[in-house]
Coordinates of C-alpha atoms in Angstrom, one line a residue:
Y1 CA 20.2 -5.7 22.0
K2 CA 22.3 -8.7 21.0
E3 CA 22.1 -9.9 24.5
A4 CA 18.4 -9.3 25.0
K5 CA 16.9 -10.3 21.6
T6 CA 15.1 -13.6 20.9
P7 CA 17.1 -15.4 18.2
R8 CA 15.1 -16.5 15.2
E9 CA 16.1 -20.1 15.8
F10 CA 14.3 -20.0 19.1
H11 CA 10.9 -19.3 17.5
K12 CA 10.1 -22.7 16.0
P13 CA 10.4 -24.8 19.2
I14 CA 8.5 -22.0 21.1
F15 CA 5.7 -21.9 18.6
N16 CA 5.5 -25.7 18.5
K17 CA 5.4 -26.0 22.3
C18 CA 2.7 -23.3 22.5
K19 CA 0.7 -25.2 19.9
D20 CA 1.0 -28.4 21.9
L21 CA -0.2 -26.6 25.0
N22 CA -3.0 -24.8 23.1
L23 CA -1.5 -21.4 24.0
L24 CA -1.6 -18.3 21.8
C25 CA 1.9 -17.5 20.6
F26 CA 3.3 -14.3 19.0
S27 CA 6.5 -12.4 18.7
T28 CA 7.6 -8.7 18.7
P29 CA 9.1 -7.7 15.4
F30 CA 11.6 -4.8 15.3
H31 CA 12.0 -4.7 11.5
E32 CA 9.9 -5.3 8.4
S33 CA 12.0 -8.4 7.7
D34 CA 11.0 -9.8 11.1
V35 CA 7.3 -9.5 10.1
D36 CA 8.0 -11.4 6.9
Y37 CA 9.8 -14.1 8.8
L38 CA 6.9 -14.5 11.2
E39 CA 4.3 -14.4 8.5
Q40 CA 6.0 -16.9 6.3
N41 CA 6.9 -19.4 9.0
F42 CA 4.3 -19.1 11.8
N43 CA 1.4 -17.0 10.7
P44 CA 0.9 -15.6 14.2
D45 CA -2.6 -14.6 15.3
V46 CA -1.4 -11.3 16.8
Y47 CA 1.5 -8.9 16.8
K48 CA 3.2 -7.0 19.7
I49 CA 4.7 -3.6 19.1
A50 CA 7.2 -2.6 21.7
S51 CA 7.2 0.8 23.4
F52 CA 10.4 1.8 21.8
E53 CA 8.9 1.2 18.3
I54 CA 5.7 3.2 18.8
V55 CA 7.3 6.1 16.8
H56 CA 8.4 3.7 14.0
I57 CA 5.5 4.5 11.8
P58 CA 6.9 2.6 8.7
L59 CA 7.1 -0.6 10.8
I60 CA 3.7 -0.1 12.4
K61 CA 2.2 0.4 8.9
Y62 CA 3.9 -2.8 7.7
I63 CA 2.5 -4.8 10.7
A64 CA -1.0 -3.3 10.2
Q65 CA -1.1 -4.5 6.6
T66 CA -1.1 -8.1 7.9
K67 CA -4.6 -7.3 9.2
K68 CA -3.7 -9.1 12.4
P69 CA -4.7 -7.7 15.9
V70 CA -2.0 -5.7 17.5
I71 CA -0.9 -5.2 21.1
M72 CA 1.0 -2.0 21.4
S73 CA 2.9 -0.7 24.5
T74 CA 2.9 3.1 25.1
G75 CA 5.9 3.6 27.3
M76 CA 7.5 7.0 26.9
A77 CA 4.9 8.0 24.4
N78 CA 2.9 11.2 24.6
Y79 CA -0.7 11.7 23.4
E80 CA 0.2 12.7 19.9
E81 CA 2.6 9.8 19.4
I82 CA 0.0 7.3 20.6
R83 CA -2.6 9.0 18.4
D84 CA -0.3 8.8 15.3
A85 CA 0.5 5.1 15.9
V86 CA -3.2 4.2 16.4
C87 CA -4.2 6.1 13.3
C88 CA -1.5 4.4 11.3
L89 CA -2.8 1.0 12.4
R90 CA -6.4 1.8 11.5
D91 CA -5.6 3.5 8.3
N92 CA -3.8 0.4 7.2
G93 CA -6.4 -2.2 8.1
C94 CA -5.8 -3.0 11.7
N95 CA -8.9 -2.3 13.9
D96 CA -8.4 -4.8 16.7
I97 CA -6.0 -2.9 19.0
V98 CA -4.9 -3.3 22.6
L99 CA -3.0 -0.3 24.1
L100 CA -0.8 -1.2 27.1
K101 CA 0.0 1.4 29.7
C102 CA 3.7 1.1 30.2
T103 CA 6.4 2.6 32.3
S104 CA 9.6 2.1 30.4
S105 CA 12.0 1.8 33.4
Y106 CA 13.4 -1.5 34.5
P107 CA 12.3 -2.2 37.2
A108 CA 9.6 0.4 37.4
N109 CA 8.5 2.1 40.6
P110 CA 4.8 1.6 41.3
R111 CA 4.6 5.3 42.0
N112 CA 5.3 5.9 38.3
S113 CA 2.7 3.5 37.0
N114 CA -0.1 6.1 36.8
L115 CA -2.7 3.5 36.3
Q116 CA -5.5 6.1 36.2
T117 CA -4.4 6.7 32.7
L118 CA -5.9 3.4 31.6
P119 CA -9.5 4.5 31.3
M120 CA -8.3 7.6 29.4
L121 CA -6.5 5.4 26.9
K122 CA -9.7 3.6 26.3
N123 CA -11.8 6.7 26.0
Y124 CA -9.4 8.7 23.9
F125 CA -8.5 6.0 21.4
N126 CA -11.5 3.6 21.6
T127 CA -9.3 0.5 22.0
H128 CA -8.9 -2.4 24.4
I129 CA -6.5 -1.6 27.2
G130 CA -3.9 -3.4 29.3
L131 CA -0.7 -3.0 31.3
S132 CA 2.9 -3.8 30.5
D133 CA 4.2 -4.2 34.0
H134 CA 7.8 -3.9 35.0
T135 CA 7.3 -3.4 38.7
M136 CA 8.3 -5.9 41.3
G137 CA 5.6 -8.1 42.6
L138 CA 1.9 -8.5 41.5
G139 CA 0.1 -5.6 43.1
T140 CA 0.3 -3.1 40.2
A141 CA -0.8 -5.7 37.7
L142 CA -3.8 -6.7 39.8
A143 CA -4.8 -3.1 40.5
S144 CA -4.9 -2.4 36.7
I145 CA -7.8 -4.9 36.3
A146 CA -10.0 -2.7 38.4
L147 CA -9.4 0.1 35.9
G148 CA -10.3 -2.0 32.9
A149 CA -7.1 -3.8 31.9
K150 CA -7.9 -6.8 29.8
V151 CA -4.3 -7.8 29.0
I152 CA -1.3 -8.0 31.4
E153 CA 2.2 -8.3 30.1
K154 CA 4.7 -9.6 32.7
H155 CA 8.3 -10.6 32.1
F156 CA 8.9 -14.2 33.0
T157 CA 11.9 -16.3 34.1
L158 CA 12.3 -19.8 35.4
D159 CA 14.7 -18.6 38.1
R160 CA 15.9 -15.0 38.8
K161 CA 19.2 -16.4 40.0
D162 CA 20.0 -17.5 36.5
G163 CA 20.5 -13.8 35.6
G164 CA 19.6 -12.1 32.3
V165 CA 18.8 -8.5 31.4
D166 CA 15.2 -8.7 32.7
S167 CA 15.7 -11.1 35.6
A168 CA 15.4 -8.7 38.4
F169 CA 11.8 -7.7 37.7
S170 CA 10.6 -11.0 36.0
A171 CA 8.1 -13.3 37.6
E172 CA 9.1 -16.8 38.5
P173 CA 6.7 -19.8 37.7
N174 CA 5.0 -19.7 41.1
E175 CA 4.5 -15.9 40.9
M176 CA 3.2 -16.2 37.3
R177 CA 0.8 -18.9 38.5
Q178 CA -0.4 -16.7 41.3
L179 CA -0.8 -13.7 38.9
V180 CA -3.0 -15.8 36.6
K181 CA -5.1 -17.0 39.4
E182 CA -5.5 -13.7 41.2
A183 CA -6.0 -11.8 38.0
G184 CA -8.9 -14.1 37.2
N185 CA -10.4 -13.5 40.7
A186 CA -9.9 -9.8 40.4
W187 CA -11.7 -9.8 37.0
L188 CA -14.6 -11.8 38.4
S189 CA -14.9 -9.6 41.4
L190 CA -15.7 -6.5 39.3
G191 CA -19.1 -8.0 38.5
S192 CA -21.7 -5.4 37.8
V193 CA -23.3 -2.4 39.7
N194 CA -25.5 -3.9 42.3
F195 CA -27.2 -2.5 45.4
S196 CA -29.3 -5.6 46.2
P197 CA -28.3 -8.7 48.2
T198 CA -26.9 -11.5 46.1
E199 CA -28.5 -14.9 46.2
E200 CA -25.7 -16.0 48.6
E201 CA -26.2 -13.0 50.8
K202 CA -30.0 -13.7 51.1
K203 CA -29.1 -16.7 53.2
S204 CA -27.6 -14.4 55.8
L205 CA -30.4 -11.9 56.0
G206 CA -31.8 -13.7 59.1
F207 CA -28.7 -12.8 61.0
R208 CA -29.7 -9.1 60.9
R209 CA -31.8 -7.4 63.6
S210 CA -35.5 -6.6 63.4
I211 CA -38.3 -5.6 65.8
Y212 CA -39.8 -8.4 67.9
V213 CA -42.5 -8.6 70.6
V214 CA -40.8 -9.4 73.9
K215 CA -43.9 -9.4 76.2
N216 CA -47.5 -10.4 75.6
I217 CA -49.5 -7.3 74.5
K218 CA -53.3 -7.0 74.5
K219 CA -55.3 -5.3 71.9
G220 CA -55.4 -1.5 72.5
E221 CA -52.3 -1.4 74.6
L222 CA -49.4 0.9 73.7
L223 CA -46.1 -0.3 72.2
T224 CA -43.3 0.6 74.5
K225 CA -39.6 0.0 74.9
D226 CA -40.5 -2.7 77.4
N227 CA -42.7 -4.8 75.1
I228 CA -40.9 -4.5 71.7
K229 CA -37.1 -4.6 71.1
V230 CA -34.7 -4.6 68.2
I231 CA -33.1 -8.1 68.3
R232 CA -32.1 -11.0 66.1
P233 CA -33.3 -12.6 63.9
G234 CA -34.1 -10.4 61.0
Y235 CA -37.6 -11.6 60.1
G236 CA -39.6 -8.8 61.7
L237 CA -40.2 -5.2 61.0
M238 CA -37.0 -3.2 60.0
P239 CA -35.4 -1.4 62.9
S240 CA -35.9 2.0 61.1
F241 CA -39.6 1.7 62.1
Y242 CA -38.8 1.4 65.8
E243 CA -39.2 5.0 67.0
N244 CA -42.2 5.5 64.7
I245 CA -44.3 2.8 66.2
L246 CA -43.4 3.5 69.9
G247 CA -46.5 4.9 71.6
K248 CA -48.8 3.4 68.9
R249 CA -51.7 1.1 70.0
I250 CA -51.8 -2.5 69.0
K251 CA -54.8 -3.7 66.9
N252 CA -54.7 -7.3 68.0
D253 CA -53.4 -9.4 70.8
V254 CA -49.7 -10.4 70.1
V255 CA -47.5 -12.8 72.0
V256 CA -43.9 -12.8 73.1
G257 CA -41.5 -13.9 70.3
M258 CA -43.7 -12.7 67.5
P259 CA -42.0 -10.6 64.8
M260 CA -43.6 -7.2 64.5
S261 CA -45.5 -6.2 61.5
L262 CA -47.2 -2.9 60.5
D263 CA -50.4 -4.9 60.0
V264 CA -51.0 -5.1 63.8
V265 CA -50.1 -1.4 64.6
D266 CA -53.0 1.1 64.8
G267 CA -52.6 4.0 62.4
H268 CA -50.5 2.1 59.8

């Protein structure tokens, strides 16, 4: 813990730098005195509760009484432990909660991520959800977005070769940049339920096939495989009508190259 902790003297330059960059800055307290230190010196907008502290109800109560939003990791916790921690937060004035699905192994195997738990966390506890990701690479984090994750926690290092207790599974700057970019793309790609062509897709509808006249046809003649065909572009009658209109008589003269329409087919 002495090797891995963030010393208190690191906080001021970090908070100042984040302020300069217009970044939200917060810290993870492990004791009530840490909460006091953060409140008195930095007034953070949010608190993080680590997985290992999810059973530390006195600390969770103390954090909740700040009335700040809380991001809480759920690594190792069972349903009852998560429930008790969430109830403690709400009972003590914290109603803005993000629960992070977390696998507390370092690094974590993607097989153990069990991301399908994410919607259950949201449904069971009525909170926002996210992922505390200790896997190598970005795939697990990006997959979580499709299941509703709104927050992704990823360990960060300037260079893994510099070492450190978390270096092996931490993202380097180019990887973090890619994660931010692709997470944004993944979130945008979710969109909404839609079974109609988008405005961009409408421009391509003409490249589909439809029914066209390929020979001149006189009024009263039959439609056959020789005089109508399913070809591009897609401005004629839908191909699903092809077999239904074969053998029907034409109401009016039509000429080669004309897109078919039911208006000129007898009986329709």
